[in-house]
mmCIF file of N, CA and C in Angstrom:
data_model
loop_
_atom_site.group_PDB
_atom_site.id
_atom_site.type_symbol
_atom_site.label_atom_id
_atom_site.label_comp_id
_atom_site.label_asym_id
_atom_site.label_seq_id
_atom_site.Cartn_x
_atom_site.Cartn_y
_atom_site.Cartn_z
ATOM 1 N N MET A 142 0.847 -1.179 0.000
ATOM 2 C CA MET A 142 0.000 0.000 0.000
ATOM 3 C C MET A 142 0.890 1.238 0.000
ATOM 4 N N ASN A 143 0.649 2.168 -0.896
ATOM 5 C CA ASN A 143 1.489 3.348 -0.998
ATOM 6 C C ASN A 143 0.949 4.496 -0.170
ATOM 7 N N GLN A 144 -0.118 4.248 0.583
ATOM 8 C CA GLN A 144 -0.725 5.293 1.381
ATOM 9 C C GLN A 144 0.231 5.804 2.451
ATOM 10 N N ASN A 145 1.213 4.998 2.874
ATOM 11 C CA ASN A 145 2.067 5.425 3.968
ATOM 12 C C ASN A 145 2.918 6.642 3.610
ATOM 13 N N GLN A 146 2.987 7.006 2.331
ATOM 14 C CA GLN A 146 3.742 8.193 1.945
ATOM 15 C C GLN A 146 3.051 9.476 2.421
ATOM 16 N N SER A 147 1.734 9.443 2.625
ATOM 17 C CA SER A 147 1.018 10.626 3.088
ATOM 18 C C SER A 147 0.283 10.382 4.401
ATOM 19 N N TYR A 148 0.353 9.163 4.914
ATOM 20 C CA TYR A 148 -0.369 8.799 6.126
ATOM 21 C C TYR A 148 0.227 9.486 7.346
ATOM 22 N N LYS A 149 -0.656 9.982 8.208
ATOM 23 C CA LYS A 149 -0.221 10.615 9.448
ATOM 24 C C LYS A 149 -0.661 9.726 10.606
ATOM 25 N N PRO A 150 0.299 9.075 11.280
ATOM 26 C CA PRO A 150 -0.049 8.117 12.330
ATOM 27 C C PRO A 150 -0.709 8.769 13.532
ATOM 28 N N THR A 151 -1.541 7.973 14.212
ATOM 29 C CA THR A 151 -2.145 8.418 15.463
ATOM 30 C C THR A 151 -1.063 8.461 16.532
ATOM 31 N N GLU A 152 -1.399 8.996 17.694
ATOM 32 C CA GLU A 152 -0.425 9.064 18.789
ATOM 33 C C GLU A 152 0.042 7.667 19.209
ATOM 34 N N ALA A 153 -0.900 6.730 19.324
ATOM 35 C CA ALA A 153 -0.549 5.363 19.719
ATOM 36 C C ALA A 153 0.328 4.699 18.649
ATOM 37 N N GLU A 154 0.002 4.904 17.379
ATOM 38 C CA GLU A 154 0.812 4.341 16.297
ATOM 39 C C GLU A 154 2.212 4.950 16.303
ATOM 40 N N LEU A 155 2.279 6.247 16.571
ATOM 41 C CA LEU A 155 3.565 6.934 16.608
ATOM 42 C C LEU A 155 4.451 6.397 17.732
ATOM 43 N N GLU A 156 3.862 6.084 18.867
ATOM 44 C CA GLU A 156 4.637 5.506 19.974
ATOM 45 C C GLU A 156 5.253 4.167 19.558
ATOM 46 N N ILE A 157 4.490 3.355 18.863
ATOM 47 C CA ILE A 157 4.997 2.063 18.373
ATOM 48 C C ILE A 157 6.094 2.288 17.339
ATOM 49 N N LEU A 158 5.856 3.203 16.405
ATOM 50 C CA LEU A 158 6.860 3.504 15.389
ATOM 51 C C LEU A 158 8.162 3.980 16.028
ATOM 52 N N GLN A 159 8.069 4.804 17.063
ATOM 53 C CA GLN A 159 9.275 5.318 17.709
ATOM 54 C C GLN A 159 10.095 4.184 18.323
ATOM 55 N N VAL A 160 9.432 3.201 18.909
ATOM 56 C CA VAL A 160 10.149 2.047 19.461
ATOM 57 C C VAL A 160 10.869 1.304 18.332
ATOM 58 N N LEU A 161 10.187 1.108 17.229
ATOM 59 C CA LEU A 161 10.777 0.382 16.100
ATOM 60 C C LEU A 161 11.901 1.182 15.439
ATOM 61 N N TRP A 162 11.740 2.485 15.315
ATOM 62 C CA TRP A 162 12.800 3.314 14.734
ATOM 63 C C TRP A 162 14.049 3.285 15.618
ATOM 64 N N GLN A 163 13.861 3.304 16.921
ATOM 65 C CA GLN A 163 15.000 3.316 17.838
ATOM 66 C C GLN A 163 15.686 1.956 17.943
ATOM 67 N N ASN A 164 14.916 0.879 17.849
ATOM 68 C CA ASN A 164 15.455 -0.451 18.132
ATOM 69 C C ASN A 164 15.527 -1.381 16.927
ATOM 70 N N GLY A 165 14.985 -0.966 15.799
ATOM 71 C CA GLY A 165 14.970 -1.836 14.629
ATOM 72 C C GLY A 165 13.837 -2.845 14.725
ATOM 73 N N PRO A 166 13.749 -3.752 13.753
ATOM 74 C CA PRO A 166 12.672 -4.746 13.745
ATOM 75 C C PRO A 166 12.570 -5.464 15.094
ATOM 76 N N SER A 167 11.330 -5.581 15.596
ATOM 77 C CA SER A 167 11.117 -6.105 16.950
ATOM 78 C C SER A 167 9.830 -6.911 17.033
ATOM 79 N N THR A 168 9.779 -7.761 18.049
ATOM 80 C CA THR A 168 8.568 -8.535 18.320
ATOM 81 C C THR A 168 7.548 -7.662 19.041
ATOM 82 N N VAL A 169 6.311 -8.102 19.036
ATOM 83 C CA VAL A 169 5.254 -7.406 19.779
ATOM 84 C C VAL A 169 5.626 -7.359 21.263
ATOM 85 N N ARG A 170 6.144 -8.449 21.790
ATOM 86 C CA ARG A 170 6.527 -8.510 23.208
ATOM 87 C C ARG A 170 7.532 -7.418 23.552
ATOM 88 N N PHE A 171 8.551 -7.257 22.693
ATOM 89 C CA PHE A 171 9.567 -6.234 22.946
ATOM 90 C C PHE A 171 8.951 -4.838 22.921
ATOM 91 N N VAL A 172 8.156 -4.554 21.882
ATOM 92 C CA VAL A 172 7.512 -3.240 21.769
ATOM 93 C C VAL A 172 6.625 -2.998 22.983
ATOM 94 N N HIS A 173 5.852 -3.990 23.360
ATOM 95 C CA HIS A 173 4.969 -3.869 24.520
ATOM 96 C C HIS A 173 5.769 -3.581 25.794
ATOM 97 N N ASP A 174 6.877 -4.305 25.991
ATOM 98 C CA ASP A 174 7.702 -4.103 27.188
ATOM 99 C C ASP A 174 8.249 -2.680 27.249
ATOM 100 N N VAL A 175 8.689 -2.158 26.117
ATOM 101 C CA VAL A 175 9.208 -0.781 26.077
ATOM 102 C C VAL A 175 8.087 0.213 26.384
ATOM 103 N N LEU A 176 6.926 0.037 25.744
ATOM 104 C CA LEU A 176 5.802 0.949 25.983
ATOM 105 C C LEU A 176 5.337 0.883 27.429
ATOM 106 N N SER A 177 5.407 -0.295 28.042
ATOM 107 C CA SER A 177 4.945 -0.478 29.424
ATOM 108 C C SER A 177 5.803 0.269 30.437
ATOM 109 N N GLU A 178 6.996 0.677 30.030
ATOM 110 C CA GLU A 178 7.859 1.443 30.931
ATOM 111 C C GLU A 178 7.279 2.829 31.204
ATOM 112 N N THR A 179 6.491 3.345 30.276
ATOM 113 C CA THR A 179 5.990 4.713 30.425
ATOM 114 C C THR A 179 4.464 4.824 30.430
ATOM 115 N N LYS A 180 3.768 3.737 30.101
ATOM 116 C CA LYS A 180 2.302 3.815 30.076
ATOM 117 C C LYS A 180 1.705 2.451 30.380
ATOM 118 N N ASP A 181 0.460 2.472 30.764
ATOM 119 C CA ASP A 181 -0.256 1.241 31.087
ATOM 120 C C ASP A 181 -0.939 0.740 29.823
ATOM 121 N N ALA A 182 -0.318 -0.248 29.183
ATOM 122 C CA ALA A 182 -0.872 -0.786 27.938
ATOM 123 C C ALA A 182 -0.932 -2.298 28.033
ATOM 124 N N GLY A 183 -2.036 -2.876 27.621
ATOM 125 C CA GLY A 183 -2.165 -4.328 27.619
ATOM 126 C C GLY A 183 -1.458 -4.929 26.422
ATOM 127 N N TYR A 184 -0.935 -6.130 26.611
ATOM 128 C CA TYR A 184 -0.225 -6.821 25.519
ATOM 129 C C TYR A 184 -1.136 -7.012 24.312
ATOM 130 N N THR A 185 -2.374 -7.433 24.551
ATOM 131 C CA THR A 185 -3.276 -7.692 23.424
ATOM 132 C C THR A 185 -3.611 -6.400 22.671
ATOM 133 N N THR A 186 -3.643 -5.283 23.387
ATOM 134 C CA THR A 186 -3.881 -3.991 22.728
ATOM 135 C C THR A 186 -2.714 -3.658 21.805
ATOM 136 N N THR A 187 -1.491 -3.829 22.296
ATOM 137 C CA THR A 187 -0.304 -3.573 21.471
ATOM 138 C C THR A 187 -0.300 -4.500 20.262
ATOM 139 N N LEU A 188 -0.591 -5.773 20.479
ATOM 140 C CA LEU A 188 -0.642 -6.748 19.389
ATOM 141 C C LEU A 188 -1.657 -6.328 18.337
ATOM 142 N N LYS A 189 -2.868 -6.016 18.763
ATOM 143 C CA LYS A 189 -3.938 -5.650 17.824
ATOM 144 C C LYS A 189 -3.567 -4.391 17.041
ATOM 145 N N LEU A 190 -3.018 -3.411 17.739
ATOM 146 C CA LEU A 190 -2.625 -2.162 17.084
ATOM 147 C C LEU A 190 -1.557 -2.421 16.016
ATOM 148 N N MET A 191 -0.579 -3.270 16.348
ATOM 149 C CA MET A 191 0.483 -3.567 15.378
ATOM 150 C C MET A 191 -0.063 -4.368 14.202
ATOM 151 N N GLN A 192 -1.031 -5.245 14.444
ATOM 152 C CA GLN A 192 -1.661 -5.977 13.345
ATOM 153 C C GLN A 192 -2.420 -5.021 12.424
ATOM 154 N N ILE A 193 -3.140 -4.081 13.006
ATOM 155 C CA ILE A 193 -3.876 -3.086 12.217
ATOM 156 C C ILE A 193 -2.901 -2.222 11.415
ATOM 157 N N MET A 194 -1.779 -1.843 12.053
ATOM 158 C CA MET A 194 -0.766 -1.038 11.363
ATOM 159 C C MET A 194 -0.191 -1.811 10.172
ATOM 160 N N ALA A 195 -0.041 -3.117 10.321
ATOM 161 C CA ALA A 195 0.444 -3.945 9.206
ATOM 162 C C ALA A 195 -0.593 -3.973 8.084
ATOM 163 N N GLU A 196 -1.875 -4.082 8.449
ATOM 164 C CA GLU A 196 -2.951 -4.067 7.443
ATOM 165 C C GLU A 196 -2.984 -2.737 6.695
ATOM 166 N N LYS A 197 -2.666 -1.640 7.398
ATOM 167 C CA LYS A 197 -2.667 -0.306 6.789
ATOM 168 C C LYS A 197 -1.428 -0.062 5.928
ATOM 169 N N GLY A 198 -0.433 -0.949 6.030
ATOM 170 C CA GLY A 198 0.790 -0.757 5.270
ATOM 171 C C GLY A 198 1.815 0.114 5.973
ATOM 172 N N ILE A 199 1.662 0.295 7.286
ATOM 173 C CA ILE A 199 2.599 1.107 8.067
ATOM 174 C C ILE A 199 3.736 0.231 8.589
ATOM 175 N N LEU A 200 3.404 -1.014 8.923
ATOM 176 C CA LEU A 200 4.384 -1.990 9.395
ATOM 177 C C LEU A 200 4.358 -3.201 8.479
ATOM 178 N N GLU A 201 5.462 -3.951 8.510
ATOM 179 C CA GLU A 201 5.523 -5.224 7.806
ATOM 180 C C GLU A 201 5.874 -6.293 8.827
ATOM 181 N N ALA A 202 5.136 -7.405 8.790
ATOM 182 C CA ALA A 202 5.372 -8.498 9.730
ATOM 183 C C ALA A 202 6.129 -9.624 9.059
ATOM 184 N N ASP A 203 7.234 -10.020 9.658
ATOM 185 C CA ASP A 203 7.974 -11.199 9.210
ATOM 186 C C ASP A 203 7.431 -12.371 10.014
ATOM 187 N N LYS A 204 6.711 -13.258 9.342
ATOM 188 C CA LYS A 204 6.029 -14.354 10.026
ATOM 189 C C LYS A 204 6.793 -15.672 9.920
ATOM 190 N N SER A 205 8.091 -15.579 9.613
ATOM 191 C CA SER A 205 8.871 -16.800 9.414
ATOM 192 C C SER A 205 9.222 -17.508 10.721
ATOM 193 N N SER A 206 9.106 -16.813 11.848
ATOM 194 C CA SER A 206 9.364 -17.461 13.133
ATOM 195 C C SER A 206 8.093 -17.428 13.973
ATOM 196 N N LYS A 207 8.119 -18.142 15.097
ATOM 197 C CA LYS A 207 6.928 -18.222 15.960
ATOM 198 C C LYS A 207 6.494 -16.827 16.422
ATOM 199 N N SER A 208 7.469 -16.033 16.863
ATOM 200 C CA SER A 208 7.182 -14.651 17.257
ATOM 201 C C SER A 208 7.363 -13.754 16.042
ATOM 202 N N HIS A 209 6.282 -13.174 15.571
ATOM 203 C CA HIS A 209 6.351 -12.298 14.409
ATOM 204 C C HIS A 209 7.211 -11.084 14.734
ATOM 205 N N VAL A 210 8.050 -10.718 13.780
ATOM 206 C CA VAL A 210 8.907 -9.550 13.934
ATOM 207 C C VAL A 210 8.381 -8.467 13.000
ATOM 208 N N PHE A 211 8.129 -7.288 13.573
ATOM 209 C CA PHE A 211 7.570 -6.178 12.810
ATOM 210 C C PHE A 211 8.644 -5.141 12.524
ATOM 211 N N LYS A 212 8.556 -4.555 11.330
ATOM 212 C CA LYS A 212 9.449 -3.449 10.996
ATOM 213 C C LYS A 212 8.616 -2.326 10.382
ATOM 214 N N PRO A 213 9.054 -1.086 10.594
ATOM 215 C CA PRO A 213 8.294 0.045 10.045
ATOM 216 C C PRO A 213 8.516 0.180 8.543
ATOM 217 N N LEU A 214 7.464 0.563 7.831
ATOM 218 C CA LEU A 214 7.577 0.838 6.402
ATOM 219 C C LEU A 214 7.596 2.340 6.138
ATOM 220 N N MET A 215 7.515 3.127 7.214
ATOM 221 C CA MET A 215 7.581 4.586 7.116
ATOM 222 C C MET A 215 8.904 5.021 7.741
ATOM 223 N N SER A 216 9.631 5.897 7.066
ATOM 224 C CA SER A 216 10.882 6.371 7.653
ATOM 225 C C SER A 216 10.574 7.422 8.721
ATOM 226 N N GLU A 217 11.453 7.475 9.701
ATOM 227 C CA GLU A 217 11.285 8.443 10.788
ATOM 228 C C GLU A 217 11.324 9.870 10.243
ATOM 229 N N GLU A 218 12.270 10.142 9.353
ATOM 230 C CA GLU A 218 12.446 11.496 8.834
ATOM 231 C C GLU A 218 11.228 11.973 8.035
ATOM 232 N N SER A 219 10.721 11.128 7.148
ATOM 233 C CA SER A 219 9.571 11.556 6.332
ATOM 234 C C SER A 219 8.319 11.706 7.199
ATOM 235 N N THR A 220 8.184 10.859 8.209
ATOM 236 C CA THR A 220 7.035 10.971 9.119
ATOM 237 C C THR A 220 7.130 12.256 9.928
ATOM 238 N N GLN A 221 8.314 12.562 10.437
ATOM 239 C CA GLN A 221 8.504 13.807 11.190
ATOM 240 C C GLN A 221 8.183 15.005 10.306
ATOM 241 N N GLN A 222 8.618 14.963 9.053
ATOM 242 C CA GLN A 222 8.372 16.078 8.141
ATOM 243 C C GLN A 222 6.876 16.266 7.892
ATOM 244 N N ARG A 223 6.149 15.156 7.663
ATOM 245 C CA ARG A 223 4.702 15.261 7.440
ATOM 246 C C ARG A 223 3.987 15.798 8.676
ATOM 247 N N LEU A 224 4.376 15.305 9.855
ATOM 248 C CA LEU A 224 3.743 15.765 11.087
ATOM 249 C C LEU A 224 4.057 17.238 11.352
ATOM 250 N N LEU A 225 5.297 17.636 11.086
ATOM 251 C CA LEU A 225 5.671 19.034 11.274
ATOM 252 C C LEU A 225 4.911 19.928 10.295
ATOM 253 N N ASP A 226 4.811 19.486 9.042
ATOM 254 C CA ASP A 226 4.061 20.265 8.044
ATOM 255 C C ASP A 226 2.616 20.452 8.494
ATOM 256 N N ARG A 227 1.989 19.370 8.992
ATOM 257 C CA ARG A 227 0.602 19.456 9.453
ATOM 258 C C ARG A 227 0.490 20.399 10.645
ATOM 259 N N PHE A 228 1.421 20.265 11.602
ATOM 260 C CA PHE A 228 1.424 21.122 12.791
ATOM 261 C C PHE A 228 1.619 22.584 12.396
ATOM 262 N N LEU A 229 2.561 22.833 11.508
ATOM 263 C CA LEU A 229 2.851 24.188 11.050
ATOM 264 C C LEU A 229 1.632 24.806 10.374
ATOM 265 N N ASP A 230 0.984 24.029 9.508
ATOM 266 C CA ASP A 230 -0.200 24.531 8.802
ATOM 267 C C ASP A 230 -1.358 24.815 9.753
ATOM 268 N N THR A 231 -1.616 23.885 10.666
ATOM 269 C CA THR A 231 -2.796 24.030 11.522
ATOM 270 C C THR A 231 -2.580 24.965 12.696
ATOM 271 N N THR A 232 -1.357 25.066 13.196
ATOM 272 C CA THR A 232 -1.111 25.861 14.396
ATOM 273 C C THR A 232 -0.567 27.248 14.085
ATOM 274 N N PHE A 233 0.268 27.370 13.070
ATOM 275 C CA PHE A 233 0.923 28.638 12.765
ATOM 276 C C PHE A 233 0.597 29.144 11.362
ATOM 277 N N ARG A 234 -0.506 28.666 10.794
ATOM 278 C CA ARG A 234 -0.945 29.066 9.453
ATOM 279 C C ARG A 234 0.191 28.989 8.432
ATOM 280 N N GLY A 235 1.048 27.972 8.591
ATOM 281 C CA GLY A 235 2.116 27.736 7.627
ATOM 282 C C GLY A 235 3.351 28.603 7.805
ATOM 283 N N SER A 236 3.416 29.405 8.869
ATOM 284 C CA SER A 236 4.539 30.319 9.067
ATOM 285 C C SER A 236 5.632 29.680 9.928
ATOM 286 N N ALA A 237 6.736 29.339 9.292
ATOM 287 C CA ALA A 237 7.863 28.768 10.033
ATOM 288 C C ALA A 237 8.448 29.788 11.006
ATOM 289 N N SER A 238 8.456 31.053 10.626
ATOM 290 C CA SER A 238 9.032 32.065 11.521
ATOM 291 C C SER A 238 8.208 32.209 12.798
ATOM 292 N N LYS A 239 6.884 32.117 12.703
ATOM 293 C CA LYS A 239 6.055 32.174 13.912
ATOM 294 C C LYS A 239 6.346 30.990 14.822
ATOM 295 N N LEU A 240 6.532 29.823 14.231
ATOM 296 C CA LEU A 240 6.862 28.631 15.008
ATOM 297 C C LEU A 240 8.186 28.820 15.743
ATOM 298 N N VAL A 241 9.214 29.272 15.029
ATOM 299 C CA VAL A 241 10.537 29.455 15.631
ATOM 300 C C VAL A 241 10.488 30.513 16.727
ATOM 301 N N MET A 242 9.814 31.618 16.473
ATOM 302 C CA MET A 242 9.729 32.687 17.478
ATOM 303 C C MET A 242 9.015 32.194 18.734
ATOM 304 N N GLN A 243 7.957 31.425 18.565
ATOM 305 C CA GLN A 243 7.228 30.873 19.710
ATOM 306 C C GLN A 243 8.114 29.905 20.492
ATOM 307 N N ALA A 244 8.810 29.025 19.764
ATOM 308 C CA ALA A 244 9.661 28.026 20.417
ATOM 309 C C ALA A 244 10.812 28.691 21.171
ATOM 310 N N LEU A 245 11.441 29.676 20.558
ATOM 311 C CA LEU A 245 12.580 30.334 21.205
ATOM 312 C C LEU A 245 12.139 31.249 22.341
ATOM 313 N N GLY A 246 10.940 31.794 22.240
ATOM 314 C CA GLY A 246 10.471 32.738 23.258
ATOM 315 C C GLY A 246 9.851 32.081 24.470
ATOM 316 N N SER A 247 9.498 30.813 24.374
ATOM 317 C CA SER A 247 8.735 30.197 25.460
ATOM 318 C C SER A 247 9.582 29.362 26.412
ATOM 319 N N GLN A 248 10.846 29.132 26.083
ATOM 320 C CA GLN A 248 11.676 28.353 26.990
ATOM 321 C C GLN A 248 13.129 28.757 26.834
ATOM 322 N N HIS A 249 13.952 28.339 27.791
ATOM 323 C CA HIS A 249 15.377 28.662 27.755
ATOM 324 C C HIS A 249 16.043 27.923 26.597
ATOM 325 N N THR A 250 16.787 28.658 25.804
ATOM 326 C CA THR A 250 17.520 28.067 24.694
ATOM 327 C C THR A 250 19.002 28.166 25.020
ATOM 328 N N SER A 251 19.702 27.047 24.965
ATOM 329 C CA SER A 251 21.125 27.031 25.315
ATOM 330 C C SER A 251 21.957 27.704 24.227
ATOM 331 N N LYS A 252 23.177 28.099 24.597
ATOM 332 C CA LYS A 252 24.103 28.691 23.630
ATOM 333 C C LYS A 252 24.373 27.706 22.494
ATOM 334 N N GLU A 253 24.489 26.415 22.835
ATOM 335 C CA GLU A 253 24.747 25.398 21.806
ATOM 336 C C GLU A 253 23.589 25.326 20.810
ATOM 337 N N GLU A 254 22.353 25.388 21.322
ATOM 338 C CA GLU A 254 21.185 25.350 20.427
ATOM 339 C C GLU A 254 21.142 26.589 19.539
ATOM 340 N N ILE A 255 21.441 27.738 20.108
ATOM 341 C CA ILE A 255 21.457 28.978 19.318
ATOM 342 C C ILE A 255 22.529 28.898 18.238
ATOM 343 N N ASP A 256 23.702 28.340 18.589
ATOM 344 C CA ASP A 256 24.765 28.166 17.590
ATOM 345 C C ASP A 256 24.318 27.231 16.469
ATOM 346 N N GLU A 257 23.615 26.140 16.816
ATOM 347 C CA GLU A 257 23.108 25.215 15.797
ATOM 348 C C GLU A 257 22.122 25.916 14.873
ATOM 349 N N ILE A 258 21.236 26.720 15.457
ATOM 350 C CA ILE A 258 20.246 27.470 14.675
ATOM 351 C C ILE A 258 20.957 28.464 13.763
ATOM 352 N N ARG A 259 21.961 29.152 14.314
ATOM 353 C CA ARG A 259 22.708 30.128 13.522
ATOM 354 C C ARG A 259 23.411 29.439 12.339
ATOM 355 N N ASN A 260 24.010 28.259 12.590
ATOM 356 C CA ASN A 260 24.674 27.510 11.515
ATOM 357 C C ASN A 260 23.672 27.084 10.444
ATOM 358 N N LEU A 261 22.495 26.643 10.874
ATOM 359 C CA LEU A 261 21.458 26.253 9.916
ATOM 360 C C LEU A 261 21.023 27.449 9.074
ATOM 361 N N LEU A 262 20.827 28.596 9.728
ATOM 362 C CA LEU A 262 20.434 29.802 8.987
ATOM 363 C C LEU A 262 21.521 30.214 7.994
ATOM 364 N N ASP A 263 22.780 30.117 8.419
ATOM 365 C CA ASP A 263 23.887 30.438 7.503
ATOM 366 C C ASP A 263 23.872 29.513 6.290
ATOM 367 N N LYS A 264 23.625 28.213 6.519
ATOM 368 C CA LYS A 264 23.566 27.254 5.404
ATOM 369 C C LYS A 264 22.394 27.579 4.477
ATOM 370 N N LEU A 265 21.239 27.901 5.079
ATOM 371 C CA LEU A 265 20.069 28.228 4.260
ATOM 372 C C LEU A 265 20.291 29.492 3.446
ATOM 373 N N GLU A 266 20.889 30.507 4.051
ATOM 374 C CA GLU A 266 21.161 31.744 3.325
ATOM 375 C C GLU A 266 22.188 31.513 2.230
ATOM 376 N N GLY A 267 23.186 30.685 2.500
ATOM 377 C CA GLY A 267 24.208 30.361 1.505
ATOM 378 C C GLY A 267 23.637 29.627 0.320
ATOM 379 N N GLY A 268 22.611 28.820 0.563
ATOM 380 C CA GLY A 268 21.977 28.051 -0.504
ATOM 381 C C GLY A 268 21.036 28.859 -1.361
ATOM 382 N N ASN A 269 20.626 30.038 -0.865
ATOM 383 C CA ASN A 269 19.667 30.864 -1.592
ATOM 384 C C ASN A 269 20.330 31.945 -2.425
ATOM 385 N N LYS A 270 21.659 32.026 -2.378
ATOM 386 C CA LYS A 270 22.342 33.087 -3.127
ATOM 387 C C LYS A 270 22.667 32.633 -4.524
#
């Protein structure tokens, strides 16, 4: 299914994807154990959600062993970009500068973070000349 190129995962799906992106292909048991460290989730709920995600084309299940191993079919980077685009459009009417000003104005930004931002801006300006 090619829908995953534009699909925006739910919060629960995103939590599962994050475990898989961080740890690589994993069993339902492993994903469930990781999720259980921070939230109260039943094993059967995690299993069902991962099965549904496989049906949607978000995950792929390797059924060659007794414990199915799931891997994500969506890259972390492209998913982050789609979610950021949606957030930017819905929250800041598509204005990246409003987003940056809000983020920098609402919490302490370290010198290292400011230097990273400055380097990124220098690269962007260099690319536009």
